[in-house]
Amino acid sequence: MNLNATLLGQMITFTVFVWVTMKYVWPFIVKALQERQQKIADGLAAAERAERDLELAQHRIAQQLRDAKVQAAQIIEQAKKRSGLLVEEAKHRAQEEGDRLVAMAHAEIQQEQQRSRLELRKETVNLAIAGAEKILEQNIDDKAHANMFDKLIAELEE
Amino acid sequence: MSDAAKLTSTQYIEHHLQHLTLNLHNFAFATKNATGFWVLNVDTLVVSSLIGIIFIAGFYVAARKATASVPGPWQNFVEMLVEFIDNQVKDTFHGRSQLIGPLALTIFVWVFLMNFMDLVPVDLFPRLVELSGIPYARFVPTADPNVTFALSLSVFILVMFFSIKVKGLGGFGKELLTTPFRTKNILVKLILMPFNFLFNLVEHLARPISLSLRLFGNLFAGELIFILIAILPWMVQWICGGAWALFHILIITLQAFIFMMLTIVYLALAVEEH
């Protein structure tokens, strides 16, 4: 073991290598490492944010769904109410219509009765006149006795 | 070992432990027993530089192409290493420094790769360079104390620099003189100063020495055992060599990690108040 000038040479070599490493190797690698670290951290943060966004969106969706259901229920309720109302109204109207028709029929029937009675009476009067003519064997002047017959009809009507 | 007939075991081992030297006085290559300070171990310098350049080039490619998007396998590996070392640094070193991370990375990877040369069969590279006319060459740079001391002395200088930078010359001097034995009494303080200083001196000097000798010792021993296994009969070589290589994978990684960790710890201690 003998130390000699190689020692100095090696120290110079060592210094040069350390200098080169410090200048041209280390900073670039460390920078790349830090950048990648930053990138990964950013990526993870973004993923977390996205997850949170997703959760929020799901929350919102659930809320909207609930709202929609409530609204639908309300609409159905309203529709039911309205349909009930309509049915009621229709029934009412039908009833009125029916009543009106019945009343009209009644009136018609009454009129018909009246008219047939009148007819009948006229017929009866004519028959009576004819009978009287036969009995009297003589023509009665229609015009002269019309007044008397009308009075008679009116009497019969009462 | 085609020359086994010509070489005794001792010669073989000596041959393997002989550096390719360049004497800076007369620029003579490969003179055996070139002693004195002004001698360069050319093999160590070349191999460690080549390894370092491979490391830097590989990491430079990854660093140039590094993006925050999906990484490729090589970028992934480099990032894993960088992140691992960055975590170690952050756990231990609480100051802010542009230097500590790259320093730790360089030490860990470079030392590991130099250690890794120990796992290359001991005769492969020496035989190859011998064919091209170079008589000696050692290929495990960290088994050369010059490398380990160069690393630990650089770390030592950095520790001194950081201590003075953070605490100031006065603050650091005060720390050297007043810790670890503290007192409020001025007189006792003065008496304790030389002892404190001695303590700190030993502590600070022991660090680079232990740091470098630990690495050197492990790798030198590892290399020596590989050489010893290489002179065993070929029938048992693969068993011993395989077992030792497997075990050595652990050692080279561990030693590189320990060197890096202790560097960080020493620098952390330098910037923290006692």
GROMACS .gro file of C-alpha atoms in nm, chain B residues 9-257:
model
  249
  167SER     CA    1   0.224  -1.894  -0.685
  168THR     CA    2   0.404  -1.609  -0.513
  169GLN     CA    3   0.510  -1.462  -0.842
  170TYR     CA    4   0.158  -1.498  -0.977
  171ILE     CA    5   0.012  -1.313  -0.681
  172GLU     CA    6   0.280  -1.047  -0.692
  173HIS     CA    7   0.219  -1.003  -1.060
  174HIS     CA    8  -0.148  -0.950  -0.996
  175LEU     CA    9  -0.082  -0.695  -0.726
  176GLN     CA   10   0.158  -0.491  -0.934
  177HIS     CA   11   0.022  -0.161  -1.065
  178LEU     CA   12   0.104  -0.028  -1.405
  179THR     CA   13   0.299   0.271  -1.291
  180LEU     CA   14   0.424   0.585  -1.457
  181ASN     CA   15   0.718   0.750  -1.285
  182LEU     CA   16   0.668   1.121  -1.315
  183HIS     CA   17   1.041   1.188  -1.270
  184ASN     CA   18   1.161   1.010  -1.578
  185PHE     CA   19   0.828   0.905  -1.736
  186ALA     CA   20   0.927   0.540  -1.730
  187PHE     CA   21   0.638   0.296  -1.757
  188ALA     CA   22   0.594  -0.013  -1.546
  189THR     CA   23   0.915   0.008  -1.353
  190LYS     CA   24   0.882  -0.244  -1.077
  191ASN     CA   25   0.891  -0.105  -0.726
  192ALA     CA   26   0.851   0.251  -0.841
  193THR     CA   27   0.839   0.427  -0.509
  194GLY     CA   28   0.801   0.784  -0.395
  195PHE     CA   29   0.509   1.017  -0.428
  196TRP     CA   30   0.549   1.126  -0.787
  197VAL     CA   31   0.434   0.803  -0.940
  198LEU     CA   32   0.104   0.754  -1.117
  199ASN     CA   33  -0.090   0.429  -1.116
  200VAL     CA   34  -0.199   0.451  -1.476
  201ASP     CA   35  -0.420   0.142  -1.459
  202THR     CA   36  -0.617   0.281  -1.166
  203LEU     CA   37  -0.659   0.620  -1.328
  204VAL     CA   38  -0.767   0.482  -1.663
  205VAL     CA   39  -1.002   0.217  -1.532
  206SER     CA   40  -1.169   0.441  -1.275
  207SER     CA   41  -1.207   0.721  -1.529
  208LEU     CA   42  -1.354   0.488  -1.787
  209ILE     CA   43  -1.598   0.351  -1.532
  210GLY     CA   44  -1.687   0.702  -1.421
  211ILE     CA   45  -1.742   0.811  -1.780
  212ILE     CA   46  -1.969   0.512  -1.842
  213PHE     CA   47  -2.166   0.603  -1.529
  214ILE     CA   48  -2.191   0.971  -1.620
  215ALA     CA   49  -2.280   0.895  -1.982
  216GLY     CA   50  -2.549   0.648  -1.885
  217PHE     CA   51  -2.703   0.881  -1.634
  218TYR     CA   52  -2.664   1.181  -1.863
  219VAL     CA   53  -2.868   1.003  -2.130
  220ALA     CA   54  -3.140   0.931  -1.877
  221ALA     CA   55  -3.130   1.287  -1.744
  222ARG     CA   56  -3.154   1.439  -2.093
  223LYS     CA   57  -3.454   1.230  -2.181
  224ALA     CA   58  -3.617   1.257  -1.840
  225THR     CA   59  -3.975   1.370  -1.868
  226ALA     CA   60  -4.272   1.358  -1.640
  227SER     CA   61  -4.450   1.116  -1.870
  228VAL     CA   62  -4.419   0.739  -1.861
  229PRO     CA   63  -4.049   0.649  -1.814
  230GLY     CA   64  -3.860   0.383  -2.005
  231PRO     CA   65  -3.679   0.102  -1.826
  232TRP     CA   66  -3.344   0.280  -1.807
  233GLN     CA   67  -3.499   0.606  -1.695
  234ASN     CA   68  -3.701   0.412  -1.444
  235PHE     CA   69  -3.391   0.250  -1.302
  236VAL     CA   70  -3.203   0.580  -1.282
  237GLU     CA   71  -3.498   0.752  -1.122
  238MET     CA   72  -3.529   0.473  -0.869
  239LEU     CA   73  -3.165   0.516  -0.774
  240VAL     CA   74  -3.191   0.892  -0.759
  241GLU     CA   75  -3.504   0.878  -0.550
  242PHE     CA   76  -3.351   0.622  -0.314
  243ILE     CA   77  -3.043   0.837  -0.262
  244ASP     CA   78  -3.247   1.153  -0.238
  245ASN     CA   79  -3.452   0.994   0.040
  246GLN     CA   80  -3.138   0.888   0.224
  247VAL     CA   81  -3.003   1.240   0.196
  248LYS     CA   82  -3.328   1.398   0.309
  249ASP     CA   83  -3.353   1.164   0.606
  250THR     CA   84  -3.005   1.243   0.727
  251PHE     CA   85  -2.901   1.581   0.601
  252HIS     CA   86  -3.137   1.851   0.721
  253GLY     CA   87  -2.975   2.151   0.558
  254ARG     CA   88  -3.040   2.260   0.204
  255SER     CA   89  -2.762   2.188  -0.038
  256GLN     CA   90  -2.735   2.145  -0.411
  257LEU     CA   91  -2.423   1.937  -0.364
  258ILE     CA   92  -2.507   1.655  -0.125
  259GLY     CA   93  -2.746   1.463  -0.350
  260PRO     CA   94  -2.524   1.455  -0.660
  261LEU     CA   95  -2.223   1.385  -0.439
  262ALA     CA   96  -2.394   1.087  -0.276
  263LEU     CA   97  -2.516   0.959  -0.613
  264THR     CA   98  -2.171   0.985  -0.766
  265ILE     CA   99  -2.008   0.812  -0.473
  266PHE     CA  100  -2.261   0.532  -0.460
  267VAL     CA  101  -2.270   0.448  -0.829
  268TRP     CA  102  -1.906   0.511  -0.904
  269VAL     CA  103  -1.780   0.315  -0.606
  270PHE     CA  104  -2.025   0.036  -0.678
  271LEU     CA  105  -1.912   0.010  -1.039
  272MET     CA  106  -1.545   0.018  -0.940
  273ASN     CA  107  -1.614  -0.251  -0.682
  274PHE     CA  108  -1.798  -0.444  -0.948
  275MET     CA  109  -1.473  -0.487  -1.141
  276ASP     CA  110  -1.383  -0.730  -0.865
  277LEU     CA  111  -1.644  -0.972  -1.000
  278VAL     CA  112  -1.482  -0.983  -1.342
  279PRO     CA  113  -1.261  -1.293  -1.354
  280VAL     CA  114  -0.921  -1.193  -1.215
  281ASP     CA  115  -0.721  -1.303  -1.516
  282LEU     CA  116  -0.948  -1.175  -1.791
  283PHE     CA  117  -0.843  -0.812  -1.828
  284PRO     CA  118  -0.477  -0.853  -1.718
  285ARG     CA  119  -0.438  -1.130  -1.975
  286LEU     CA  120  -0.599  -0.918  -2.248
  287VAL     CA  121  -0.373  -0.620  -2.185
  288GLU     CA  122  -0.074  -0.847  -2.153
  289LEU     CA  123  -0.143  -0.965  -2.506
  290SER     CA  124  -0.121  -0.603  -2.621
  291GLY     CA  125   0.215  -0.563  -2.451
  292ILE     CA  126   0.128  -0.408  -2.115
  293PRO     CA  127   0.297  -0.617  -1.847
  294TYR     CA  128   0.099  -0.519  -1.540
  295ALA     CA  129  -0.247  -0.389  -1.477
  296ARG     CA  130  -0.491  -0.399  -1.188
  297PHE     CA  131  -0.854  -0.358  -1.270
  298VAL     CA  132  -1.020  -0.300  -0.935
  299PRO     CA  133  -0.970   0.071  -0.868
  300THR     CA  134  -1.116   0.058  -0.518
  301ALA     CA  135  -0.855  -0.201  -0.420
  302ASP     CA  136  -0.604   0.079  -0.469
  303PRO     CA  137  -0.581   0.297  -0.155
  304ASN     CA  138  -0.515   0.599  -0.374
  305VAL     CA  139  -0.876   0.585  -0.495
  306THR     CA  140  -1.034   0.535  -0.156
  307PHE     CA  141  -0.817   0.802   0.002
  308ALA     CA  142  -0.891   1.041  -0.282
  309LEU     CA  143  -1.262   0.995  -0.213
  310SER     CA  144  -1.237   1.021   0.164
  311LEU     CA  145  -1.001   1.320   0.154
  312SER     CA  146  -1.238   1.498  -0.084
  313VAL     CA  147  -1.518   1.427   0.161
  314PHE     CA  148  -1.296   1.549   0.446
  315ILE     CA  149  -1.226   1.875   0.263
  316LEU     CA  150  -1.600   1.916   0.201
  317VAL     CA  151  -1.674   1.854   0.569
  318MET     CA  152  -1.423   2.122   0.666
  319PHE     CA  153  -1.566   2.357   0.404
  320PHE     CA  154  -1.924   2.304   0.521
  321SER     CA  155  -1.829   2.336   0.888
  322ILE     CA  156  -1.662   2.671   0.827
  323LYS     CA  157  -1.930   2.788   0.585
  324VAL     CA  158  -2.219   2.712   0.822
  325LYS     CA  159  -2.062   2.791   1.157
  326GLY     CA  160  -1.803   3.045   1.051
  327LEU     CA  161  -1.435   3.014   1.123
  328GLY     CA  162  -1.485   3.132   1.481
  329GLY     CA  163  -1.784   2.909   1.543
  330PHE     CA  164  -1.608   2.604   1.411
  331GLY     CA  165  -1.294   2.686   1.612
  332LYS     CA  166  -1.505   2.733   1.922
  333GLU     CA  167  -1.669   2.397   1.862
  334LEU     CA  168  -1.330   2.232   1.829
  335LEU     CA  169  -1.219   2.380   2.161
  336THR     CA  170  -1.533   2.355   2.375
  337THR     CA  171  -1.687   2.018   2.284
  338PRO     CA  172  -1.734   1.741   2.378
  339PHE     CA  173  -1.642   1.844   2.736
  340ARG     CA  174  -1.851   2.145   2.827
  341THR     CA  175  -1.844   2.360   3.134
  342LYS     CA  176  -1.961   2.700   3.243
  343ASN     CA  177  -1.656   2.774   3.452
  344ILE     CA  178  -1.412   2.986   3.250
  345LEU     CA  179  -1.103   2.843   3.416
  346VAL     CA  180  -1.209   2.483   3.372
  347LYS     CA  181  -1.299   2.568   3.017
  348LEU     CA  182  -0.947   2.687   2.950
  349ILE     CA  183  -0.802   2.374   3.106
  350LEU     CA  184  -1.030   2.151   2.900
  351MET     CA  185  -0.950   2.324   2.572
  352PRO     CA  186  -0.641   2.120   2.476
  353PHE     CA  187  -0.821   1.797   2.558
  354ASN     CA  188  -1.123   1.896   2.360
  355PHE     CA  189  -0.908   1.995   2.069
  356LEU     CA  190  -0.720   1.666   2.083
  357PHE     CA  191  -1.048   1.476   2.089
  358ASN     CA  192  -1.185   1.662   1.793
  359LEU     CA  193  -0.861   1.631   1.603
  360VAL     CA  194  -0.862   1.255   1.645
  361GLU     CA  195  -1.229   1.237   1.556
  362HIS     CA  196  -1.196   1.444   1.242
  363LEU     CA  197  -0.880   1.271   1.125
  364ALA     CA  198  -1.007   0.923   1.203
  365ARG     CA  199  -1.308   0.972   0.977
  366PRO     CA  200  -1.136   0.992   0.638
  367ILE     CA  201  -0.887   0.726   0.737
  368SER     CA  202  -1.149   0.478   0.853
  369LEU     CA  203  -1.375   0.567   0.561
  370SER     CA  204  -1.109   0.492   0.302
  371LEU     CA  205  -0.946   0.198   0.478
  372ARG     CA  206  -1.281   0.024   0.521
  373LEU     CA  207  -1.348   0.028   0.149
  374PHE     CA  208  -0.990  -0.045   0.053
  375GLY     CA  209  -0.961  -0.332   0.302
  376ASN     CA  210  -1.279  -0.501   0.188
  377LEU     CA  211  -1.199  -0.474  -0.179
  378PHE     CA  212  -0.832  -0.559  -0.148
  379ALA     CA  213  -0.916  -0.865   0.057
  380GLY     CA  214  -1.184  -0.960  -0.192
  381GLU     CA  215  -0.946  -0.929  -0.482
  382LEU     CA  216  -0.677  -1.122  -0.300
  383ILE     CA  217  -0.917  -1.405  -0.228
  384PHE     CA  218  -1.015  -1.418  -0.595
  385ILE     CA  219  -0.645  -1.438  -0.682
  386LEU     CA  220  -0.593  -1.714  -0.427
  387ILE     CA  221  -0.891  -1.903  -0.565
  388ALA     CA  222  -0.737  -1.865  -0.910
  389ILE     CA  223  -0.430  -2.065  -0.806
  390LEU     CA  224  -0.641  -2.351  -0.672
  391PRO     CA  225  -0.682  -2.660  -0.891
  392TRP     CA  226  -0.946  -2.595  -1.158
  393MET     CA  227  -1.186  -2.858  -1.019
  394VAL     CA  228  -1.255  -2.659  -0.703
  395GLN     CA  229  -1.207  -2.314  -0.850
  396TRP     CA  230  -1.561  -2.275  -0.974
  397ILE     CA  231  -1.714  -2.379  -0.640
  398CYS     CA  232  -1.501  -2.144  -0.432
  399GLY     CA  233  -1.504  -1.872  -0.692
  400GLY     CA  234  -1.880  -1.896  -0.736
  401ALA     CA  235  -1.948  -1.893  -0.365
  402TRP     CA  236  -1.713  -1.602  -0.303
  403ALA     CA  237  -1.850  -1.407  -0.599
  404LEU     CA  238  -2.206  -1.448  -0.471
  405PHE     CA  239  -2.102  -1.333  -0.128
  406HIS     CA  240  -1.901  -1.054  -0.282
  407ILE     CA  241  -2.203  -0.911  -0.460
  408LEU     CA  242  -2.335  -0.831  -0.116
  409ILE     CA  243  -2.004  -0.681  -0.002
  410ILE     CA  244  -1.951  -0.451  -0.297
  411THR     CA  245  -2.304  -0.312  -0.274
  412LEU     CA  246  -2.282  -0.277   0.100
  413GLN     CA  247  -1.946  -0.104   0.091
  414ALA     CA  248  -2.064   0.142  -0.172
  415PHE     CA  249  -2.373   0.213   0.036
   0.00000   0.00000   0.00000
